[in-house]
CSV table of C-alpha atoms and ligand atoms in Angstrom, one decimal:
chain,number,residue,atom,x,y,z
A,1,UNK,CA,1.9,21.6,4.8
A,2,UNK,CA,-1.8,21.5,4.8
A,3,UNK,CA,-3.5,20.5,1.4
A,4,UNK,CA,-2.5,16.9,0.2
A,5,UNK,CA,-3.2,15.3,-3.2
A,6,UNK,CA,-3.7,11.5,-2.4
A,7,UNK,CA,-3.6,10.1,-5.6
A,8,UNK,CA,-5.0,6.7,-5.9
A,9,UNK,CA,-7.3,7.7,-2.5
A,10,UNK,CA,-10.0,5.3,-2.6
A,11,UNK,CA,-8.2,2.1,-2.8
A,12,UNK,CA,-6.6,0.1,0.4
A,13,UNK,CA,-3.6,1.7,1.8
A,14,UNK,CA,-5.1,5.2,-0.2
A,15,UNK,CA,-8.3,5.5,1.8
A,16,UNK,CA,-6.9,4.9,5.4
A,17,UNK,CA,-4.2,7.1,4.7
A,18,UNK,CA,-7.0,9.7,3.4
A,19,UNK,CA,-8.9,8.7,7.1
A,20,UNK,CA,-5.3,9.4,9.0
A,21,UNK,CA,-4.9,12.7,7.4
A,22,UNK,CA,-8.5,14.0,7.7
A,23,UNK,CA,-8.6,12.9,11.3
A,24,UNK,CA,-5.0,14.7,12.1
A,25,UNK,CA,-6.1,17.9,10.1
A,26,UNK,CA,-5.3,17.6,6.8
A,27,UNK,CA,-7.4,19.1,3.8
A,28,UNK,CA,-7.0,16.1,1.5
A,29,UNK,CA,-8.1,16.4,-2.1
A,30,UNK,CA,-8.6,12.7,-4.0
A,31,UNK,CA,-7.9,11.7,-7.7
A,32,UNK,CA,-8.6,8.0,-8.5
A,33,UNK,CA,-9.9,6.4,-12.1
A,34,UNK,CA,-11.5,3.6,-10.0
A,35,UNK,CA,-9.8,1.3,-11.7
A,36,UNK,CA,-9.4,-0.8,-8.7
A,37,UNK,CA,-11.7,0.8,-6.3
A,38,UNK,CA,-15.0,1.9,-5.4
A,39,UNK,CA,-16.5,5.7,-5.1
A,40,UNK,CA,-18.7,4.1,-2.2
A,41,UNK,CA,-15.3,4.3,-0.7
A,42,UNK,CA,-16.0,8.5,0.1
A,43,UNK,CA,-19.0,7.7,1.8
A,44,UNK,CA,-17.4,5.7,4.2
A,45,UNK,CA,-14.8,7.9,4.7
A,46,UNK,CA,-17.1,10.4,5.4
A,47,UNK,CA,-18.8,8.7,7.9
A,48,UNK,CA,-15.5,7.8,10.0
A,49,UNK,CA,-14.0,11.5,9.8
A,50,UNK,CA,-17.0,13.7,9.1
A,51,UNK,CA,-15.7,15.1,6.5
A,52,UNK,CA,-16.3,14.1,3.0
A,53,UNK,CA,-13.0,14.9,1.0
A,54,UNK,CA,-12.7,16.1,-2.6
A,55,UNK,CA,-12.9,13.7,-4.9
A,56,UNK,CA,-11.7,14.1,-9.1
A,57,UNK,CA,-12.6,11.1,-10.6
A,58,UNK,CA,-9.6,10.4,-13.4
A,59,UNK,CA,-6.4,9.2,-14.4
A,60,UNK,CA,-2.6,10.5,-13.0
A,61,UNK,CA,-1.7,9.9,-17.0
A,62,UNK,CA,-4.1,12.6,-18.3
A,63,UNK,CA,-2.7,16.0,-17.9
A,64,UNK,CA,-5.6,17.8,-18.7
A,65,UNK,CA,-7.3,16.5,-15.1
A,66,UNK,CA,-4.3,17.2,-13.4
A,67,UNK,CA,-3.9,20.7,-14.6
A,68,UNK,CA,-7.7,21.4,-13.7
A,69,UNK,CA,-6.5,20.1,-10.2
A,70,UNK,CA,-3.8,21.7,-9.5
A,71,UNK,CA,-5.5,25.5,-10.4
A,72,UNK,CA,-8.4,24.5,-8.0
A,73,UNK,CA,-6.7,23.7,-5.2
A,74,UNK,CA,-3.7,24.8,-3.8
A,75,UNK,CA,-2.0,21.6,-3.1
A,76,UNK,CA,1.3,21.7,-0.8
A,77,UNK,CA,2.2,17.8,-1.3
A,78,UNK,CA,1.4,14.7,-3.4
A,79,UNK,CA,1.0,11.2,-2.2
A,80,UNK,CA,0.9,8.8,-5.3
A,81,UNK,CA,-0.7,5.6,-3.9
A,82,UNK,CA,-2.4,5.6,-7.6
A,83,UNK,CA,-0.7,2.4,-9.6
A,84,UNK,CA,-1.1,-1.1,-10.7
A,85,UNK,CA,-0.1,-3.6,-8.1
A,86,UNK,CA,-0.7,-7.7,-9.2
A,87,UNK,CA,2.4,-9.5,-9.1
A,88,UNK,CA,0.6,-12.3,-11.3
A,89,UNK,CA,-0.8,-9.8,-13.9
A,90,UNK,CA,1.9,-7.5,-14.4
A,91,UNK,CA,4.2,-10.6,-15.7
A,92,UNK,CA,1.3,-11.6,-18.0
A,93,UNK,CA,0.8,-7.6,-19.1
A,94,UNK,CA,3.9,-5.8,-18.3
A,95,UNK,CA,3.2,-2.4,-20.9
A,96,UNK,CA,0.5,-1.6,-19.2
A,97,UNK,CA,2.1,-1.7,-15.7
A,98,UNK,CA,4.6,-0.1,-17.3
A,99,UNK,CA,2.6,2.5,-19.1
A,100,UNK,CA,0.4,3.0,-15.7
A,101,UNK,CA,2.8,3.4,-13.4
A,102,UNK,CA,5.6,4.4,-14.4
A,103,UNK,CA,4.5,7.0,-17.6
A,104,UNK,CA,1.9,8.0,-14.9
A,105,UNK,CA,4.6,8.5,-11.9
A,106,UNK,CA,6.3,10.4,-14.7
A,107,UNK,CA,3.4,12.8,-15.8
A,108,UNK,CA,2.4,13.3,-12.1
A,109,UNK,CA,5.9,15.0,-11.9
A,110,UNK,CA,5.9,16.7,-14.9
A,111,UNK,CA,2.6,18.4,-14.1
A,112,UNK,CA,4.0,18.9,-10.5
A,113,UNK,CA,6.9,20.6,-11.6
A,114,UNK,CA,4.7,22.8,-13.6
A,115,UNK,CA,2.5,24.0,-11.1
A,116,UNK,CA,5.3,24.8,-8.6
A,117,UNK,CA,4.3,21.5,-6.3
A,118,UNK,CA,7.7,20.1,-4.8
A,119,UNK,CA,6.7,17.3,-2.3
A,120,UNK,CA,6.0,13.9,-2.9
A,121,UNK,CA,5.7,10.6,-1.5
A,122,UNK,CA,6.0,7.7,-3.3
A,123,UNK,CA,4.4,4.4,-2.2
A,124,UNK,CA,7.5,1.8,-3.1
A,125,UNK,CA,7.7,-1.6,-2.2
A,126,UNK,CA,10.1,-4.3,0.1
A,127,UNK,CA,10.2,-6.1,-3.8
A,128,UNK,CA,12.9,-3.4,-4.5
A,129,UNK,CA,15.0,-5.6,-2.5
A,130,UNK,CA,14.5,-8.5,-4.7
A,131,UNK,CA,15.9,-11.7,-2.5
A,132,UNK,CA,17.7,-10.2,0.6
A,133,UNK,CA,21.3,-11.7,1.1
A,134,UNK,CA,19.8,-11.5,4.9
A,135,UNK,CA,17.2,-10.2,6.8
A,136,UNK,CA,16.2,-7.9,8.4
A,137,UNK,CA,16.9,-5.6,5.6
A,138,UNK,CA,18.0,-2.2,6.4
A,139,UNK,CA,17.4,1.0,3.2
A,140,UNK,CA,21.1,0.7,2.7
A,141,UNK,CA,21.0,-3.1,1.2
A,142,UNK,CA,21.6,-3.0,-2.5
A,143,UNK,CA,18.2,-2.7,-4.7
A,144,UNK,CA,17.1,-4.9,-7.7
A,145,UNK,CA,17.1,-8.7,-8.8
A,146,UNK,CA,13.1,-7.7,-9.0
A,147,UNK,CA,11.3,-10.6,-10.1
A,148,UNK,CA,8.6,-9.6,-11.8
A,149,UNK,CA,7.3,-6.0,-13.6
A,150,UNK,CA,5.0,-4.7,-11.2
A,151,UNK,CA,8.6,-4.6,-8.8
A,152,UNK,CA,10.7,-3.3,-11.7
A,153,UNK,CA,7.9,-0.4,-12.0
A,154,UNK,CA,8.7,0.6,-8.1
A,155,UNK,CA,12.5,0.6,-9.0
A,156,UNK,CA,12.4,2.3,-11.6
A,157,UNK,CA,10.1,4.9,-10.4
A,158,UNK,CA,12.7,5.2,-7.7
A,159,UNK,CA,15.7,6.0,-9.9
A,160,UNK,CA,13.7,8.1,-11.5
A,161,UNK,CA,13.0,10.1,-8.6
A,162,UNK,CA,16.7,10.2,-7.5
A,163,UNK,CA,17.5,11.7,-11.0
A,164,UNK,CA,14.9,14.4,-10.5
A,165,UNK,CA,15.9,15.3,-7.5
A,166,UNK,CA,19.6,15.5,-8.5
A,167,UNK,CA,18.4,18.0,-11.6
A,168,UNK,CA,15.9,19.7,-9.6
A,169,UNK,CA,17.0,20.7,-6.0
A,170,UNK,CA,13.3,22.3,-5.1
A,171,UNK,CA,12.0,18.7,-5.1
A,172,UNK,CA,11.5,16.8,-1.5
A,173,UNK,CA,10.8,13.9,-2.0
A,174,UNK,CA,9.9,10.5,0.6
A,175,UNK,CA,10.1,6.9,-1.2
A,176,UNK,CA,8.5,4.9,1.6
A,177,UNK,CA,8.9,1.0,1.6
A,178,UNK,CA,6.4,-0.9,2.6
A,179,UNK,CA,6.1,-4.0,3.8
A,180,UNK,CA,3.2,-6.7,3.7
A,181,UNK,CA,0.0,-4.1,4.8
A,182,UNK,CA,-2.9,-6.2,6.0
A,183,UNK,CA,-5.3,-5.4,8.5
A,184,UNK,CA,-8.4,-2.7,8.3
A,185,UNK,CA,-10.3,0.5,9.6
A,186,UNK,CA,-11.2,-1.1,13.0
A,187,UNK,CA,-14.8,0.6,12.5
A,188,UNK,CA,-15.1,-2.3,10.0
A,189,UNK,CA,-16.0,0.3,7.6
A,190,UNK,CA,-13.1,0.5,5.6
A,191,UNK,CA,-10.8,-2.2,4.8
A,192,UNK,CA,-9.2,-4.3,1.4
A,193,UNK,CA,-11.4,-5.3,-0.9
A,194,UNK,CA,-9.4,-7.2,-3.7
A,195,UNK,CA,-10.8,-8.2,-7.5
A,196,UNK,CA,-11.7,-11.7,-8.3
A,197,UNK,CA,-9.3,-14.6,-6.2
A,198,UNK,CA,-6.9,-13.0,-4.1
A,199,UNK,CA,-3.6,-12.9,-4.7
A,200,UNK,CA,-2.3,-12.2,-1.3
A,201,UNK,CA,-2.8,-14.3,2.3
A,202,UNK,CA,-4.9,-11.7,4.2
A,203,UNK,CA,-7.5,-11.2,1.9
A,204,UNK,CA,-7.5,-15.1,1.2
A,205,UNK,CA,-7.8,-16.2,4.9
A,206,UNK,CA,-10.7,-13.7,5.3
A,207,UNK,CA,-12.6,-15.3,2.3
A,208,UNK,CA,-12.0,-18.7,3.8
A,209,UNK,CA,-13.2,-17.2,7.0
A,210,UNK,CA,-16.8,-15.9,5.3
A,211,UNK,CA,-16.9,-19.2,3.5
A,212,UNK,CA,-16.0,-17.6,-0.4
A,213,UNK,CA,-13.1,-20.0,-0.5
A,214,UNK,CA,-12.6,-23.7,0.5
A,215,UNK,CA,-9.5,-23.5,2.2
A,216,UNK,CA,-6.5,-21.7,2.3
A,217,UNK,CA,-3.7,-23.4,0.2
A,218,UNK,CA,-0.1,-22.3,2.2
A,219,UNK,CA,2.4,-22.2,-0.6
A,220,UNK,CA,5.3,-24.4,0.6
A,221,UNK,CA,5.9,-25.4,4.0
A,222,UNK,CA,9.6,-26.3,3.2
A,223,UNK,CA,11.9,-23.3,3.5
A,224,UNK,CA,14.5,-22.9,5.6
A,225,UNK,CA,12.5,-21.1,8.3
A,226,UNK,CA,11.2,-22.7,11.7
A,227,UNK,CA,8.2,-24.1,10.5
A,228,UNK,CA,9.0,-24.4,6.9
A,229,UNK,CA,6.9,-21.7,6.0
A,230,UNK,CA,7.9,-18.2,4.2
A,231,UNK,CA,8.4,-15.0,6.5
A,232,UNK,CA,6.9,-11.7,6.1
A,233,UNK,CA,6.8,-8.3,7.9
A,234,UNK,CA,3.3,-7.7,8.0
A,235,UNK,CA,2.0,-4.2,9.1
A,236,UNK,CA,-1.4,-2.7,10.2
A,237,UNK,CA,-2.9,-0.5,7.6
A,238,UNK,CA,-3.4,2.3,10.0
A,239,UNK,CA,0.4,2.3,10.7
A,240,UNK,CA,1.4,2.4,7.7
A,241,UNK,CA,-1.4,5.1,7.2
A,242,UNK,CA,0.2,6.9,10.0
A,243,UNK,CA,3.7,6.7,8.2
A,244,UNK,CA,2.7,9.1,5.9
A,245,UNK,CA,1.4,11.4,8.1
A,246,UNK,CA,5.4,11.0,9.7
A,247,UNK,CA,6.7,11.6,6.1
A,248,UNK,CA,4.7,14.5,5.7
A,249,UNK,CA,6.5,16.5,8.4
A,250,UNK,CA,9.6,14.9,7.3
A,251,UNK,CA,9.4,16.5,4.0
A,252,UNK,CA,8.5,20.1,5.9
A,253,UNK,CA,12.6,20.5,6.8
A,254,UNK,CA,13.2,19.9,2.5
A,255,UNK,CA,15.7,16.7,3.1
A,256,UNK,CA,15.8,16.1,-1.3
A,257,UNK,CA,15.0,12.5,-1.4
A,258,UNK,CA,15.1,10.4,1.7
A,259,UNK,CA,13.9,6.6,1.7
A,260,UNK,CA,12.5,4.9,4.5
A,261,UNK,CA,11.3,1.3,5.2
A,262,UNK,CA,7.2,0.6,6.8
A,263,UNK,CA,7.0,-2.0,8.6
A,264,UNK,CA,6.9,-3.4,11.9
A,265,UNK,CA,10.9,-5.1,12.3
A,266,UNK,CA,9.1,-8.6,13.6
A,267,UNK,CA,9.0,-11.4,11.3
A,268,UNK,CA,6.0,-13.6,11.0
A,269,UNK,CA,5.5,-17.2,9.2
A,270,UNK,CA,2.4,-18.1,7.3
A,271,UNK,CA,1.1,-20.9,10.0
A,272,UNK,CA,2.0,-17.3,12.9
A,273,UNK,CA,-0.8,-15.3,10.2
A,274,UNK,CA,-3.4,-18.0,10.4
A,275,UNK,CA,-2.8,-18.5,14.0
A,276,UNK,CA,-3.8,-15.1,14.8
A,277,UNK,CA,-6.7,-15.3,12.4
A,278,UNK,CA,-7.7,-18.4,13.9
A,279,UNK,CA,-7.8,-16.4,17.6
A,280,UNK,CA,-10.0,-13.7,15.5
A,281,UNK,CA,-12.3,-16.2,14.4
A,282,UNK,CA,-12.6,-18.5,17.7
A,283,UNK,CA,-12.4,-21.9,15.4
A,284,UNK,CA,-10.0,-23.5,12.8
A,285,UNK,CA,-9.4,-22.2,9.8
A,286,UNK,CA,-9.0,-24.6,6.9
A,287,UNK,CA,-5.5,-25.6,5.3
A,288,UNK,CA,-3.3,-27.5,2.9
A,289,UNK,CA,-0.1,-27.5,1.9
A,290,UNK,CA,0.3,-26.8,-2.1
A,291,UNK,CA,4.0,-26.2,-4.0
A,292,UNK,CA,5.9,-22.9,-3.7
A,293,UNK,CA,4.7,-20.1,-5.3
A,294,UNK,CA,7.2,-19.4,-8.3
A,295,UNK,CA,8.9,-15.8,-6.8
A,296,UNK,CA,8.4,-16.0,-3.4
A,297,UNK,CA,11.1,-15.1,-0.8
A,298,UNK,CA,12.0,-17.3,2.0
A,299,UNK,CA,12.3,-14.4,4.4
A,300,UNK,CA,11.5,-10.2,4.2
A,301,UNK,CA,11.9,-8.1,7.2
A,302,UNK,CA,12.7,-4.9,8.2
A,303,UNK,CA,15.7,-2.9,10.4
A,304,UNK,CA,13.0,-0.5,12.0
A,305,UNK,CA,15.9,2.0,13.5
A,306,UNK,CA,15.9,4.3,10.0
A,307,UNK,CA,12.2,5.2,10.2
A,308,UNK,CA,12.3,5.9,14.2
A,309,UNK,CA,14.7,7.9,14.6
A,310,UNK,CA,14.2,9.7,11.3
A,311,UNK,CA,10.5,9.9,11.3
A,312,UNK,CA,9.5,9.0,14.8
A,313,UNK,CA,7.6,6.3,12.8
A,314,UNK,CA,6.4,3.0,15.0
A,315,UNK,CA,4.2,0.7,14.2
A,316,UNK,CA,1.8,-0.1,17.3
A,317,UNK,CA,0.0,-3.3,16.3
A,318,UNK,CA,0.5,-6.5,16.1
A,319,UNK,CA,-0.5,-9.4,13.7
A,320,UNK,CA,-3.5,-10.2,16.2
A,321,UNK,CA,-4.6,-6.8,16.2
A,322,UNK,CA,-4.1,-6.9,12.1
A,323,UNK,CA,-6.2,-10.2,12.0
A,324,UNK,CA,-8.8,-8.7,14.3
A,325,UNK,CA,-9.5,-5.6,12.6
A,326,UNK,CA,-9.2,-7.7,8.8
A,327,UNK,CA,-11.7,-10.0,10.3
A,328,UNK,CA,-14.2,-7.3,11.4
A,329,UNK,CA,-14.2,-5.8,8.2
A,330,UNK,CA,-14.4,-9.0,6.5
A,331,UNK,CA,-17.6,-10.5,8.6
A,332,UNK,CA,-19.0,-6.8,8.2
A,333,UNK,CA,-19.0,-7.1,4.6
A,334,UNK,CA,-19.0,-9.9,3.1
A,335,UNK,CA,-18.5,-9.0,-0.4
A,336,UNK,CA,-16.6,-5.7,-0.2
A,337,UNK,CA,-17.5,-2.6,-0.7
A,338,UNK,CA,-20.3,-4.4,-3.5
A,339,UNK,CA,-23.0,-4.7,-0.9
A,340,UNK,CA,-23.2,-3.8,2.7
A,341,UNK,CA,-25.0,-7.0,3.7
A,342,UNK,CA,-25.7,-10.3,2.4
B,1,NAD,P1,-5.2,-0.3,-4.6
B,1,NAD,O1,-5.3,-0.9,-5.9
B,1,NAD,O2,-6.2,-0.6,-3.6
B,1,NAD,O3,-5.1,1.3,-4.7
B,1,NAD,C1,-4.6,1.9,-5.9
B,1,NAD,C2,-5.6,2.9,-6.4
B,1,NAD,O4,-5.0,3.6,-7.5
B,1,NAD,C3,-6.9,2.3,-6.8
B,1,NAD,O5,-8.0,3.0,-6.2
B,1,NAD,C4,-6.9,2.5,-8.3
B,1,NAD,O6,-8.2,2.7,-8.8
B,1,NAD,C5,-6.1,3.7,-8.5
B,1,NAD,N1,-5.3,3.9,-9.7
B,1,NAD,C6,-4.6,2.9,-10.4
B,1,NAD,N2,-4.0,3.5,-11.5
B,1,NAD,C7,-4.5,4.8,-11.6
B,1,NAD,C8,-4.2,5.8,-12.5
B,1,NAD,N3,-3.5,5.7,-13.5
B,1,NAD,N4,-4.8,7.0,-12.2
B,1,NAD,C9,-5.6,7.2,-11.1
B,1,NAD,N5,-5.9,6.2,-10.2
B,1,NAD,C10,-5.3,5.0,-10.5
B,1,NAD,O7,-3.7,-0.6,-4.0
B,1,NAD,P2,-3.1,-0.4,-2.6
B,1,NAD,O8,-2.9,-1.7,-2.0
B,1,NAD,O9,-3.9,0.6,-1.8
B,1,NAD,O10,-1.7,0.2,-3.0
B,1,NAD,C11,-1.4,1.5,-3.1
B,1,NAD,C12,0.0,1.7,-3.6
B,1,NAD,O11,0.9,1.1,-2.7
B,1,NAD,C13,0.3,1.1,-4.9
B,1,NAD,O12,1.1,1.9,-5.6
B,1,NAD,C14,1.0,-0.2,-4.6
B,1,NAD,O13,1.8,-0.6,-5.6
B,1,NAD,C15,1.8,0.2,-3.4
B,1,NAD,N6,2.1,-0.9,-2.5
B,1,NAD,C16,1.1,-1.8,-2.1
B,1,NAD,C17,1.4,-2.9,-1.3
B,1,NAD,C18,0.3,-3.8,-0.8
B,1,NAD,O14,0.7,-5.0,-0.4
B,1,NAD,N7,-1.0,-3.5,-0.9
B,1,NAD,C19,2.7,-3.1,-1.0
B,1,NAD,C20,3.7,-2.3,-1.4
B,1,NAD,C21,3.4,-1.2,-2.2
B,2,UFG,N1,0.7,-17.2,0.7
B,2,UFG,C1,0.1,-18.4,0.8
B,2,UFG,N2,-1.1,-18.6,0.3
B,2,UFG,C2,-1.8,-17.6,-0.3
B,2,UFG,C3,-1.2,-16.3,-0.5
B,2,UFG,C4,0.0,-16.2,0.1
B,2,UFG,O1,0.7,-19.3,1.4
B,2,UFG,O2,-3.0,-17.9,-0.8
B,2,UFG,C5,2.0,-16.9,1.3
B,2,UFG,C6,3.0,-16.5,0.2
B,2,UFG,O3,3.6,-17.7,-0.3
B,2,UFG,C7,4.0,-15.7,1.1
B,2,UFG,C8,3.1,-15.1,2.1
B,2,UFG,O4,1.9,-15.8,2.2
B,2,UFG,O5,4.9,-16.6,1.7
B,2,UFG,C9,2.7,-13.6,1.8
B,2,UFG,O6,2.2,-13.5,0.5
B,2,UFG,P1,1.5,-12.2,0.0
B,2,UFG,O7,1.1,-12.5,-1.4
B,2,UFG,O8,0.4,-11.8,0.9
B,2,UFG,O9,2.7,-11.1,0.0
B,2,UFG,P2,4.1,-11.1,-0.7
B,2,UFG,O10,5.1,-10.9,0.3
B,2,UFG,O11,4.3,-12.2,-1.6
B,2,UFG,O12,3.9,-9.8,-1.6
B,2,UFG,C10,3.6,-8.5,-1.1
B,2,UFG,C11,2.8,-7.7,-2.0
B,2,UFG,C12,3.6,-7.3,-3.2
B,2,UFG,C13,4.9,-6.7,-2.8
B,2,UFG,C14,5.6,-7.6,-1.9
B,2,UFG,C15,6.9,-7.0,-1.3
B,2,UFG,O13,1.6,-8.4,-2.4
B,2,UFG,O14,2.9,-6.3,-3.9
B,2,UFG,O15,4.8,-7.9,-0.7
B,2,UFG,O16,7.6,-7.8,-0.5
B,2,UFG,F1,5.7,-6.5,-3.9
């Protein structure tokens, strides 16, 4: 399998998967609407791989773009990173998460099916697992108790997928659970580049860090964890970029539907996240406590076994090596992909 459609290929984990495949051979061939990314994103693609992939600009819900896709290129596999992903906003407008992602999952396939295209990987989500009974989880713990719509778009896309495969045997299909990715392109070229306040700790520390934002508020430091603060498997981009790649050759030996977990199998507290950013920076980071946020899990981790011995997938940095690179790109630019400098 040579030709990939990365759907959703200039946003976060998109574009360093787009880098990993370029880099390891891959003709890759890009739709994105640009929803919640930037075209500026090609450019620096380019300039890490040399190459400069294909770019459609539009939407995985419009068939007309798909069809024009699919008849250009000859596409062996699809990787549908394309999708709506804040917790917070997807409780406040659930139709259209549910319209975007999962009536655009659906379509993808459709259109797939059409043009003879049988391999797919799905980016899912550790929120399938709603609260764990225990960690580390393993892909054979029970899925559901989703707390919110943007989760109950990954499980559903996931039943769905099960039921397709089931009807259509030709299908091969990955569902890959991620973890918490943080971390950047260590050229400081690439890296995430969120809309408005972040949501989500990396992104926050690293706006502390430029001076965007006052201080970081740590939501809750009462759990029942060592230092009262909730745990999270947090996993370099570029891993989980490289997971793909594993998923990729996976799908080559036609396995139906097979799920694996992306992560890294250690556990790490908020304070253990801005401890390593702290290293990163060479100074303090500012702090304070505030209430839980409401649908937050004391503790998510992952059983790394599956994915190894399956895939050959493991993760090779750490949370230093994730603040390092998340810093670099950070300090490098300031305000995103908006401007290079300021
Ligand atoms: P992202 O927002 O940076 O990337 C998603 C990309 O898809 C964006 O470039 C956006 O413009 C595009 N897009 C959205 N809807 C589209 C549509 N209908 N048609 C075409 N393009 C569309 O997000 P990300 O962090 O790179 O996440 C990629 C995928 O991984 C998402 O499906 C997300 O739900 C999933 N995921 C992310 C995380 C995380 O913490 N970042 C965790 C688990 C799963
Ligand atoms: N946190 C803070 N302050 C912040 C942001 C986060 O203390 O400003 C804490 C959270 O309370 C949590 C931890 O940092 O304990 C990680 O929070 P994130 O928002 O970075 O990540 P989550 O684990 O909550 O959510 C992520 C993705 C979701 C995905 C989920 C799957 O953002 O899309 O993992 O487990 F569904």
């Amino acid at each position: 399998m040579k030709n990939i459609l990365v759907t959703g290929g200039t946003g976060y984990i998109g574009s360093h998967t787009v880098v990993e495949l370029i880099n390891l051979g891959y003709n890759v061939v890009i739709v994105d609407n640009l929803s919640n990314s930037k075209e500026i994103v090609l450019d620096r693609i380019e300039t890490i791989t040399n190459v400069r992939p294909k770019f459609y600009l539009g939407d995985i819900r419009d068939r007309e773009i798909l069809d024009k896709i699919f008849d250009e290129n000859k596409i062996d596999c699809v990787i549908n990173f394309a999708g709506l992903k804040a917790v917070g906003e997807s409780v406040r407008i659930p139709l259209e998460y549910y319209e975007n992602n999962i009536y655009g999952a659906v379509v993808l396939l459709e259109e797939m099916q059409k043009h003879k295209v049988y391999n797919f990987i799905f980016s899912s989500s550790a929120t399938v697992y709603g609260d764990p009974t225990s960690v580390p989880v393993d892909e054979t713990f029970p899925t559901g108790g989703t707390t919110n719509p943007y989760g109950t778009t990954k499980l559903f896309i996931e039943r769905i997928l099960m039921d397709l495969s089931k009807s259509d045997p030709n299908f091969n299909i990955a569902i890959l659970r991620y973890f918490n990715p943080i971390g950047a392109h260590p050229s400081g070229l690439m890296g995430e580049d969120p809309n408005g306040i972040p949501n989500n700790l990396a992104p926050y520390i690293t706006q502390v860090m430029v001076g965007k934002r006052e201080c970081l508020n740590i939501f809750g430091d009462d759990y029942d964890t060592p230092d009262g603060t909730c745990i999270r498997d947090y996993i370099h981009v570029c891993d989980l970029a490289y997971g793909h790649v594993c998923a990729i050759k996976k799908l080559e030996s036609k396995p139906g539907v097979v799920i694996y977990n992306l992560g890294t199998g250690k556990g790490s507290s908020v304070f253990d996240v801005l401890h390593a950013f702290e290293k990163a920076y060479g100074k303090p980071i500012p702090y304070k406590i505030a209430p839980r946020r409401e649908g937050d899990v004391t503790a998510n981790y992952t059983k790394v076994a599956k994915a190894m011995n399956e895939i050959g997938f493991i993760a090779k940095y750490n949370i230093d090596d994730m603040a390092r690179d998340a810093w670099n790109w950070q300090k490098n630019n300031p305000n995103g992909y908006e401007k290079k400098n300021d």
